[in-house]
Amino acid sequence: DAEGLLRIKEENQKHYRRAQRHQEKKEKIQRHNLKLGDLVEKKTYDLKTQYERLANLRRTHILELTSVIFPIEEVKTSMRDPADVSSESDNAMTSSTVSKLAEARRTTYLSGRWVCDDHNGDTSISITGPWITLPNNGDYSAYYSWVEEKKTTQGPDMEHNNPAHTISAALCYATQLVNTLSLILDVNLPKKLCNRQFCGENLSRHRFTRAVKKLNANILHLCFSQHVNLDLLHPLHTLRNLMYLVSPDTENLGR
């Protein structure tokens, strides 16, 4: 028993010395973790600072791009409300007729159904200049109507101010701007759309509508990535959504 007790004491001493070494190793690991924690906190702060600098740089590039090369503006039109004109010409007109005319002015027949549009006839959105605009309500039927009419009518196209040309140019510039913004913001677009999609050959109605849907999807994706207020967006308002995206009032532009 005495020999067994001595043997047990020796083993206990070995375990005690090993426990001391483990305790020292544990304290060393804890000190190392504290240093790593401080380092990670410093690196996180530096990374956040770099993100803010990068966001400001992106924001500066975008605002310069949209002010020099691709300015987007809201263009006021000089159209008068037909209800006002009619009421001036006929004082005996009833108030119900005036309200019906005003309501008719705020609606647009788009893709087989009537769409309410409060901005219809009041404003349009221009890109690269006041002469290149898109309908505010997203109705681009003038383009494929012109294409279908051109197929049936032979001869040179002498209408330089044809709205179909304006729509094609505006969509082409919008596509170039969106692709450039995706590079600056480092955001992958969900739909692939080349810059020359809307210029060159005349697109059929199906191909044109499909390309416009891709462009609108890419614009909305960029707006979502930059936390643009969702109440301002509309899936059919191509240039208006772009205008909200690149606006200096967009707080998270460049994130």
PDB file of C-alpha atoms in Angstrom:
ATOM      1  CA  ASP A   1       0.000   0.000   0.000  1.00  0.00           C
ATOM      2  CA  ALA A   2       2.866   2.404   0.816  1.00  0.00           C
ATOM      3  CA  GLU A   3       4.455   1.690  -2.571  1.00  0.00           C
ATOM      4  CA  GLY A   4       1.072   2.177  -4.291  1.00  0.00           C
ATOM      5  CA  LEU A   5       0.531   5.443  -2.414  1.00  0.00           C
ATOM      6  CA  LEU A   6       3.997   6.665  -3.462  1.00  0.00           C
ATOM      7  CA  ARG A   7       3.279   5.742  -7.071  1.00  0.00           C
ATOM      8  CA  ILE A   8      -0.020   7.616  -7.003  1.00  0.00           C
ATOM      9  CA  LYS A   9       1.692  10.703  -5.507  1.00  0.00           C
ATOM     10  CA  GLU A  10       4.269  10.698  -8.296  1.00  0.00           C
ATOM     11  CA  GLU A  11       1.512  10.473 -10.927  1.00  0.00           C
ATOM     12  CA  ASN A  12      -0.385  13.294  -9.238  1.00  0.00           C
ATOM     13  CA  GLN A  13       2.726  15.464  -9.322  1.00  0.00           C
ATOM     14  CA  LYS A  14       3.137  14.748 -13.038  1.00  0.00           C
ATOM     15  CA  HIS A  15      -0.521  15.675 -13.634  1.00  0.00           C
ATOM     16  CA  TYR A  16      -0.104  18.839 -11.569  1.00  0.00           C
ATOM     17  CA  ARG A  17       2.959  19.915 -13.566  1.00  0.00           C
ATOM     18  CA  ARG A  18       1.096  19.145 -16.798  1.00  0.00           C
ATOM     19  CA  ALA A  19      -1.911  21.154 -15.590  1.00  0.00           C
ATOM     20  CA  GLN A  20       0.375  24.101 -14.875  1.00  0.00           C
ATOM     21  CA  ARG A  21       1.774  23.921 -18.384  1.00  0.00           C
ATOM     22  CA  HIS A  22      -1.755  23.753 -19.808  1.00  0.00           C
ATOM     23  CA  GLN A  23      -2.780  26.766 -17.703  1.00  0.00           C
ATOM     24  CA  GLU A  24       0.193  28.755 -18.983  1.00  0.00           C
ATOM     25  CA  LYS A  25      -0.649  27.728 -22.526  1.00  0.00           C
ATOM     26  CA  LYS A  26      -4.277  28.728 -21.976  1.00  0.00           C
ATOM     27  CA  GLU A  27      -3.257  32.161 -20.675  1.00  0.00           C
ATOM     28  CA  LYS A  28      -0.908  32.581 -23.632  1.00  0.00           C
ATOM     29  CA  ILE A  29      -3.750  31.712 -26.060  1.00  0.00           C
ATOM     30  CA  GLN A  30      -6.045  34.173 -24.309  1.00  0.00           C
ATOM     31  CA  ARG A  31      -3.466  36.952 -24.618  1.00  0.00           C
ATOM     32  CA  HIS A  32      -3.020  36.053 -28.289  1.00  0.00           C
ATOM     33  CA  ASN A  33      -6.804  36.145 -28.832  1.00  0.00           C
ATOM     34  CA  LEU A  34      -6.985  39.577 -27.228  1.00  0.00           C
ATOM     35  CA  LYS A  35      -4.301  40.842 -29.568  1.00  0.00           C
ATOM     36  CA  LEU A  36      -6.102  39.293 -32.539  1.00  0.00           C
ATOM     37  CA  GLY A  37      -9.374  40.873 -31.378  1.00  0.00           C
ATOM     38  CA  ASP A  38      -7.776  44.299 -31.236  1.00  0.00           C
ATOM     39  CA  LEU A  39      -6.193  43.715 -34.644  1.00  0.00           C
ATOM     40  CA  VAL A  40      -9.511  42.571 -36.154  1.00  0.00           C
ATOM     41  CA  GLU A  41     -11.278  45.601 -34.700  1.00  0.00           C
ATOM     42  CA  LYS A  42      -8.652  47.895 -36.178  1.00  0.00           C
ATOM     43  CA  LYS A  43      -8.802  46.128 -39.545  1.00  0.00           C
ATOM     44  CA  THR A  44     -12.613  46.325 -39.498  1.00  0.00           C
ATOM     45  CA  TYR A  45     -12.465  50.061 -38.859  1.00  0.00           C
ATOM     46  CA  ASP A  46      -9.890  50.488 -41.637  1.00  0.00           C
ATOM     47  CA  LEU A  47     -12.058  48.423 -43.994  1.00  0.00           C
ATOM     48  CA  LYS A  48     -15.123  50.512 -43.160  1.00  0.00           C
ATOM     49  CA  THR A  49     -13.118  53.660 -43.811  1.00  0.00           C
ATOM     50  CA  GLN A  50     -11.926  52.283 -47.142  1.00  0.00           C
ATOM     51  CA  TYR A  51     -15.517  51.365 -48.069  1.00  0.00           C
ATOM     52  CA  GLU A  52     -16.611  54.925 -47.316  1.00  0.00           C
ATOM     53  CA  ARG A  53     -13.761  56.356 -49.400  1.00  0.00           C
ATOM     54  CA  LEU A  54     -14.602  53.956 -52.236  1.00  0.00           C
ATOM     55  CA  ALA A  55     -18.294  54.884 -52.021  1.00  0.00           C
ATOM     56  CA  ASN A  56     -17.449  58.576 -52.186  1.00  0.00           C
ATOM     57  CA  LEU A  57     -15.139  57.964 -55.148  1.00  0.00           C
ATOM     58  CA  ARG A  58     -17.824  55.962 -56.954  1.00  0.00           C
ATOM     59  CA  ARG A  59     -20.367  58.656 -56.170  1.00  0.00           C
ATOM     60  CA  THR A  60     -18.070  61.341 -57.583  1.00  0.00           C
ATOM     61  CA  HIS A  61     -17.498  59.362 -60.781  1.00  0.00           C
ATOM     62  CA  ILE A  62     -21.214  58.686 -61.221  1.00  0.00           C
ATOM     63  CA  LEU A  63     -22.220  62.310 -60.679  1.00  0.00           C
ATOM     64  CA  GLU A  64     -19.508  63.426 -63.115  1.00  0.00           C
ATOM     65  CA  LEU A  65     -20.659  60.823 -65.647  1.00  0.00           C
ATOM     66  CA  THR A  66     -24.307  61.858 -65.403  1.00  0.00           C
ATOM     67  CA  SER A  67     -23.577  65.576 -65.474  1.00  0.00           C
ATOM     68  CA  VAL A  68     -21.142  65.632 -68.410  1.00  0.00           C
ATOM     69  CA  ILE A  69     -21.917  62.644 -70.657  1.00  0.00           C
ATOM     70  CA  PHE A  70     -25.341  61.274 -69.677  1.00  0.00           C
ATOM     71  CA  PRO A  71     -27.361  64.106 -68.087  1.00  0.00           C
ATOM     72  CA  ILE A  72     -30.873  62.952 -67.143  1.00  0.00           C
ATOM     73  CA  GLU A  73     -33.486  65.631 -66.637  1.00  0.00           C
ATOM     74  CA  GLU A  74     -37.199  66.052 -66.312  1.00  0.00           C
ATOM     75  CA  VAL A  75     -38.501  68.056 -69.276  1.00  0.00           C
ATOM     76  CA  LYS A  76     -41.675  70.057 -68.842  1.00  0.00           C
ATOM     77  CA  THR A  77     -44.067  70.118 -71.768  1.00  0.00           C
ATOM     78  CA  SER A  78     -46.293  73.019 -72.678  1.00  0.00           C
ATOM     79  CA  MET A  79     -49.462  70.995 -73.079  1.00  0.00           C
ATOM     80  CA  ARG A  80     -52.568  72.407 -71.430  1.00  0.00           C
ATOM     81  CA  ASP A  81     -55.187  70.330 -69.744  1.00  0.00           C
ATOM     82  CA  PRO A  82     -58.032  69.720 -72.253  1.00  0.00           C
ATOM     83  CA  ALA A  83     -60.478  70.172 -69.433  1.00  0.00           C
ATOM     84  CA  ASP A  84     -59.242  73.734 -68.910  1.00  0.00           C
ATOM     85  CA  VAL A  85     -59.323  74.549 -72.615  1.00  0.00           C
ATOM     86  CA  SER A  86     -62.777  73.104 -73.059  1.00  0.00           C
ATOM     87  CA  SER A  87     -64.142  74.897 -70.025  1.00  0.00           C
ATOM     88  CA  GLU A  88     -62.832  78.187 -71.381  1.00  0.00           C
ATOM     89  CA  SER A  89     -64.458  77.620 -74.765  1.00  0.00           C
ATOM     90  CA  ASP A  90     -67.748  76.402 -73.343  1.00  0.00           C
ATOM     91  CA  ASN A  91     -68.832  77.977 -70.087  1.00  0.00           C
ATOM     92  CA  ALA A  92     -71.928  75.821 -70.002  1.00  0.00           C
ATOM     93  CA  MET A  93     -69.913  72.594 -69.687  1.00  0.00           C
ATOM     94  CA  THR A  94     -70.811  70.606 -66.593  1.00  0.00           C
ATOM     95  CA  SER A  95     -68.283  69.790 -63.866  1.00  0.00           C
ATOM     96  CA  SER A  96     -68.698  66.057 -64.488  1.00  0.00           C
ATOM     97  CA  THR A  97     -67.516  66.437 -68.074  1.00  0.00           C
ATOM     98  CA  VAL A  98     -64.483  68.438 -66.936  1.00  0.00           C
ATOM     99  CA  SER A  99     -63.545  65.786 -64.378  1.00  0.00           C
ATOM    100  CA  LYS A 100     -63.946  63.043 -66.980  1.00  0.00           C
ATOM    101  CA  LEU A 101     -61.628  64.862 -69.379  1.00  0.00           C
ATOM    102  CA  ALA A 102     -59.044  65.338 -66.630  1.00  0.00           C
ATOM    103  CA  GLU A 103     -59.279  61.662 -65.716  1.00  0.00           C
ATOM    104  CA  ALA A 104     -58.913  60.624 -69.356  1.00  0.00           C
ATOM    105  CA  ARG A 105     -55.769  62.727 -69.604  1.00  0.00           C
ATOM    106  CA  ARG A 106     -54.234  60.843 -66.680  1.00  0.00           C
ATOM    107  CA  THR A 107     -54.769  57.418 -68.266  1.00  0.00           C
ATOM    108  CA  THR A 108     -52.881  55.695 -71.052  1.00  0.00           C
ATOM    109  CA  TYR A 109     -53.748  52.649 -73.132  1.00  0.00           C
ATOM    110  CA  LEU A 110     -50.675  50.438 -72.681  1.00  0.00           C
ATOM    111  CA  SER A 111     -50.294  46.825 -73.835  1.00  0.00           C
ATOM    112  CA  GLY A 112     -53.997  46.141 -74.064  1.00  0.00           C
ATOM    113  CA  ARG A 113     -55.119  47.825 -70.838  1.00  0.00           C
ATOM    114  CA  TRP A 114     -55.621  51.275 -69.399  1.00  0.00           C
ATOM    115  CA  VAL A 115     -52.842  52.446 -67.067  1.00  0.00           C
ATOM    116  CA  CYS A 116     -53.148  55.380 -64.684  1.00  0.00           C
ATOM    117  CA  ASP A 117     -50.278  57.844 -65.054  1.00  0.00           C
ATOM    118  CA  ASP A 118     -50.372  61.112 -63.146  1.00  0.00           C
ATOM    119  CA  HIS A 119     -47.410  62.519 -65.123  1.00  0.00           C
ATOM    120  CA  ASN A 120     -48.835  61.720 -68.544  1.00  0.00           C
ATOM    121  CA  GLY A 121     -48.644  64.770 -70.786  1.00  0.00           C
ATOM    122  CA  ASP A 122     -46.979  66.908 -68.127  1.00  0.00           C
ATOM    123  CA  THR A 123     -43.362  65.785 -68.199  1.00  0.00           C
ATOM    124  CA  SER A 124     -40.938  63.535 -70.018  1.00  0.00           C
ATOM    125  CA  ILE A 125     -37.450  62.353 -69.095  1.00  0.00           C
ATOM    126  CA  SER A 126     -34.509  63.258 -71.318  1.00  0.00           C
ATOM    127  CA  ILE A 127     -31.042  61.751 -71.533  1.00  0.00           C
ATOM    128  CA  THR A 128     -27.942  63.422 -73.052  1.00  0.00           C
ATOM    129  CA  GLY A 129     -30.100  66.394 -74.061  1.00  0.00           C
ATOM    130  CA  PRO A 130     -33.645  67.768 -74.076  1.00  0.00           C
ATOM    131  CA  TRP A 131     -34.240  66.493 -77.623  1.00  0.00           C
ATOM    132  CA  ILE A 132     -33.840  62.802 -76.678  1.00  0.00           C
ATOM    133  CA  THR A 133     -36.691  61.812 -74.396  1.00  0.00           C
ATOM    134  CA  LEU A 134     -38.777  58.808 -73.443  1.00  0.00           C
ATOM    135  CA  PRO A 135     -42.502  58.795 -72.680  1.00  0.00           C
ATOM    136  CA  ASN A 136     -42.941  59.083 -68.943  1.00  0.00           C
ATOM    137  CA  ASN A 137     -45.543  56.301 -68.810  1.00  0.00           C
ATOM    138  CA  GLY A 138     -43.331  53.646 -70.435  1.00  0.00           C
ATOM    139  CA  ASP A 139     -45.415  53.401 -73.614  1.00  0.00           C
ATOM    140  CA  TYR A 140     -42.909  52.708 -76.404  1.00  0.00           C
ATOM    141  CA  SER A 141     -45.476  51.443 -78.910  1.00  0.00           C
ATOM    142  CA  ALA A 142     -44.505  54.220 -81.342  1.00  0.00           C
ATOM    143  CA  TYR A 143     -41.292  52.316 -82.070  1.00  0.00           C
ATOM    144  CA  TYR A 144     -42.660  48.936 -83.136  1.00  0.00           C
ATOM    145  CA  SER A 145     -45.669  50.600 -84.798  1.00  0.00           C
ATOM    146  CA  TRP A 146     -43.192  52.514 -86.958  1.00  0.00           C
ATOM    147  CA  VAL A 147     -41.243  49.311 -87.669  1.00  0.00           C
ATOM    148  CA  GLU A 148     -44.388  47.450 -88.729  1.00  0.00           C
ATOM    149  CA  GLU A 149     -45.482  50.370 -90.882  1.00  0.00           C
ATOM    150  CA  LYS A 150     -42.067  50.583 -92.511  1.00  0.00           C
ATOM    151  CA  LYS A 151     -42.286  46.903 -93.485  1.00  0.00           C
ATOM    152  CA  THR A 152     -45.468  47.543 -95.422  1.00  0.00           C
ATOM    153  CA  THR A 153     -44.447  50.939 -96.841  1.00  0.00           C
ATOM    154  CA  GLN A 154     -41.534  50.900 -99.281  1.00  0.00           C
ATOM    155  CA  GLY A 155     -39.271  53.869 -99.788  1.00  0.00           C
ATOM    156  CA  PRO A 156     -36.776  55.984 -97.868  1.00  0.00           C
ATOM    157  CA  ASP A 157     -37.603  57.186 -94.373  1.00  0.00           C
ATOM    158  CA  MET A 158     -37.622  60.972 -94.535  1.00  0.00           C
ATOM    159  CA  GLU A 159     -39.027  61.610 -91.057  1.00  0.00           C
ATOM    160  CA  HIS A 160     -35.991  62.762 -89.107  1.00  0.00           C
ATOM    161  CA  ASN A 161     -38.132  63.738 -86.119  1.00  0.00           C
ATOM    162  CA  ASN A 162     -39.881  60.391 -85.944  1.00  0.00           C
ATOM    163  CA  PRO A 163     -40.568  59.500 -82.280  1.00  0.00           C
ATOM    164  CA  ALA A 164     -39.363  55.965 -82.975  1.00  0.00           C
ATOM    165  CA  HIS A 165     -35.864  57.325 -83.627  1.00  0.00           C
ATOM    166  CA  THR A 166     -35.953  59.277 -80.372  1.00  0.00           C
ATOM    167  CA  ILE A 167     -37.091  56.222 -78.401  1.00  0.00           C
ATOM    168  CA  SER A 168     -34.364  54.070 -79.955  1.00  0.00           C
ATOM    169  CA  ALA A 169     -31.653  56.644 -79.188  1.00  0.00           C
ATOM    170  CA  ALA A 170     -32.818  57.184 -75.603  1.00  0.00           C
ATOM    171  CA  LEU A 171     -32.936  53.442 -74.863  1.00  0.00           C
ATOM    172  CA  CYS A 172     -29.499  53.002 -76.439  1.00  0.00           C
ATOM    173  CA  TYR A 173     -28.000  55.722 -74.222  1.00  0.00           C
ATOM    174  CA  ALA A 174     -29.789  54.304 -71.177  1.00  0.00           C
ATOM    175  CA  THR A 175     -28.288  50.861 -71.865  1.00  0.00           C
ATOM    176  CA  GLN A 176     -24.789  52.343 -72.146  1.00  0.00           C
ATOM    177  CA  LEU A 177     -25.263  54.245 -68.890  1.00  0.00           C
ATOM    178  CA  VAL A 178     -26.550  51.177 -67.027  1.00  0.00           C
ATOM    179  CA  ASN A 179     -23.646  49.001 -68.187  1.00  0.00           C
ATOM    180  CA  THR A 180     -21.171  51.710 -67.161  1.00  0.00           C
ATOM    181  CA  LEU A 181     -22.830  52.128 -63.762  1.00  0.00           C
ATOM    182  CA  SER A 182     -22.587  48.384 -63.133  1.00  0.00           C
ATOM    183  CA  LEU A 183     -18.815  48.595 -63.671  1.00  0.00           C
ATOM    184  CA  ILE A 184     -18.391  51.616 -61.412  1.00  0.00           C
ATOM    185  CA  LEU A 185     -20.580  50.161 -58.645  1.00  0.00           C
ATOM    186  CA  ASP A 186     -19.173  46.637 -59.077  1.00  0.00           C
ATOM    187  CA  VAL A 187     -22.694  45.180 -59.301  1.00  0.00           C
ATOM    188  CA  ASN A 188     -23.423  42.232 -61.581  1.00  0.00           C
ATOM    189  CA  LEU A 189     -26.524  42.827 -63.684  1.00  0.00           C
ATOM    190  CA  PRO A 190     -29.156  40.049 -63.826  1.00  0.00           C
ATOM    191  CA  LYS A 191     -29.781  40.474 -67.575  1.00  0.00           C
ATOM    192  CA  LYS A 192     -27.162  40.630 -70.314  1.00  0.00           C
ATOM    193  CA  LEU A 193     -27.829  43.534 -72.670  1.00  0.00           C
ATOM    194  CA  CYS A 194     -25.240  44.896 -75.095  1.00  0.00           C
ATOM    195  CA  ASN A 195     -24.910  48.608 -75.826  1.00  0.00           C
ATOM    196  CA  ARG A 196     -25.904  48.267 -79.472  1.00  0.00           C
ATOM    197  CA  GLN A 197     -29.156  46.421 -78.763  1.00  0.00           C
ATOM    198  CA  PHE A 198     -31.447  49.333 -79.633  1.00  0.00           C
ATOM    199  CA  CYS A 199     -29.416  50.824 -82.482  1.00  0.00           C
ATOM    200  CA  GLY A 200     -28.773  49.410 -85.906  1.00  0.00           C
ATOM    201  CA  GLU A 201     -31.401  47.065 -87.306  1.00  0.00           C
ATOM    202  CA  ASN A 202     -35.074  47.613 -86.590  1.00  0.00           C
ATOM    203  CA  LEU A 203     -36.326  45.248 -83.896  1.00  0.00           C
ATOM    204  CA  SER A 204     -39.587  43.392 -84.078  1.00  0.00           C
ATOM    205  CA  ARG A 205     -42.209  44.021 -81.430  1.00  0.00           C
ATOM    206  CA  HIS A 206     -41.318  40.846 -79.524  1.00  0.00           C
ATOM    207  CA  ARG A 207     -37.556  41.496 -79.548  1.00  0.00           C
ATOM    208  CA  PHE A 208     -38.007  45.168 -78.705  1.00  0.00           C
ATOM    209  CA  THR A 209     -40.340  44.462 -75.759  1.00  0.00           C
ATOM    210  CA  ARG A 210     -38.013  41.732 -74.489  1.00  0.00           C
ATOM    211  CA  ALA A 211     -34.993  44.060 -74.632  1.00  0.00           C
ATOM    212  CA  VAL A 212     -36.889  46.836 -72.818  1.00  0.00           C
ATOM    213  CA  LYS A 213     -37.883  44.395 -70.062  1.00  0.00           C
ATOM    214  CA  LYS A 214     -34.224  43.404 -69.653  1.00  0.00           C
ATOM    215  CA  LEU A 215     -33.172  47.049 -69.421  1.00  0.00           C
ATOM    216  CA  ASN A 216     -35.862  47.832 -66.842  1.00  0.00           C
ATOM    217  CA  ALA A 217     -34.852  44.769 -64.796  1.00  0.00           C
ATOM    218  CA  ASN A 218     -31.204  45.863 -64.770  1.00  0.00           C
ATOM    219  CA  ILE A 219     -32.145  49.396 -63.719  1.00  0.00           C
ATOM    220  CA  LEU A 220     -34.325  48.132 -60.877  1.00  0.00           C
ATOM    221  CA  HIS A 221     -31.528  45.786 -59.755  1.00  0.00           C
ATOM    222  CA  LEU A 222     -29.113  48.723 -59.537  1.00  0.00           C
ATOM    223  CA  CYS A 223     -31.715  50.770 -57.645  1.00  0.00           C
ATOM    224  CA  PHE A 224     -32.212  47.945 -55.148  1.00  0.00           C
ATOM    225  CA  SER A 225     -28.458  47.579 -54.643  1.00  0.00           C
ATOM    226  CA  GLN A 226     -28.146  51.293 -53.823  1.00  0.00           C
ATOM    227  CA  HIS A 227     -31.183  51.310 -51.507  1.00  0.00           C
ATOM    228  CA  VAL A 228     -33.252  53.727 -53.577  1.00  0.00           C
ATOM    229  CA  ASN A 229     -36.616  54.458 -51.977  1.00  0.00           C
ATOM    230  CA  LEU A 230     -39.001  51.820 -53.299  1.00  0.00           C
ATOM    231  CA  ASP A 231     -41.939  54.223 -53.253  1.00  0.00           C
ATOM    232  CA  LEU A 232     -40.260  56.243 -56.019  1.00  0.00           C
ATOM    233  CA  LEU A 233     -39.733  53.320 -58.410  1.00  0.00           C
ATOM    234  CA  HIS A 234     -42.051  52.054 -61.125  1.00  0.00           C
ATOM    235  CA  PRO A 235     -41.242  48.971 -63.248  1.00  0.00           C
ATOM    236  CA  LEU A 236     -42.118  50.748 -66.526  1.00  0.00           C
ATOM    237  CA  HIS A 237     -40.488  54.144 -65.932  1.00  0.00           C
ATOM    238  CA  THR A 238     -37.078  53.503 -67.468  1.00  0.00           C
ATOM    239  CA  LEU A 239     -35.387  56.906 -67.342  1.00  0.00           C
ATOM    240  CA  ARG A 240     -37.260  58.113 -64.252  1.00  0.00           C
ATOM    241  CA  ASN A 241     -35.884  55.156 -62.253  1.00  0.00           C
ATOM    242  CA  LEU A 242     -32.406  55.946 -63.591  1.00  0.00           C
ATOM    243  CA  MET A 243     -32.841  59.585 -62.590  1.00  0.00           C
ATOM    244  CA  TYR A 244     -33.688  58.567 -59.020  1.00  0.00           C
ATOM    245  CA  LEU A 245     -30.694  56.197 -58.968  1.00  0.00           C
ATOM    246  CA  VAL A 246     -28.064  58.776 -59.971  1.00  0.00           C
ATOM    247  CA  SER A 247     -29.644  61.664 -58.103  1.00  0.00           C
ATOM    248  CA  PRO A 248     -27.312  63.481 -55.649  1.00  0.00           C
ATOM    249  CA  ASP A 249     -30.085  63.032 -53.066  1.00  0.00           C
ATOM    250  CA  THR A 250     -29.578  59.250 -53.073  1.00  0.00           C
ATOM    251  CA  GLU A 251     -27.819  58.765 -49.737  1.00  0.00           C
ATOM    252  CA  ASN A 252     -26.447  55.260 -50.382  1.00  0.00           C
ATOM    253  CA  LEU A 253     -25.196  55.878 -53.922  1.00  0.00           C
ATOM    254  CA  GLY A 254     -21.809  54.168 -54.250  1.00  0.00           C
ATOM    255  CA  ARG A 255     -22.281  51.606 -51.465  1.00  0.00           C
TER     256      ARG A 255
END
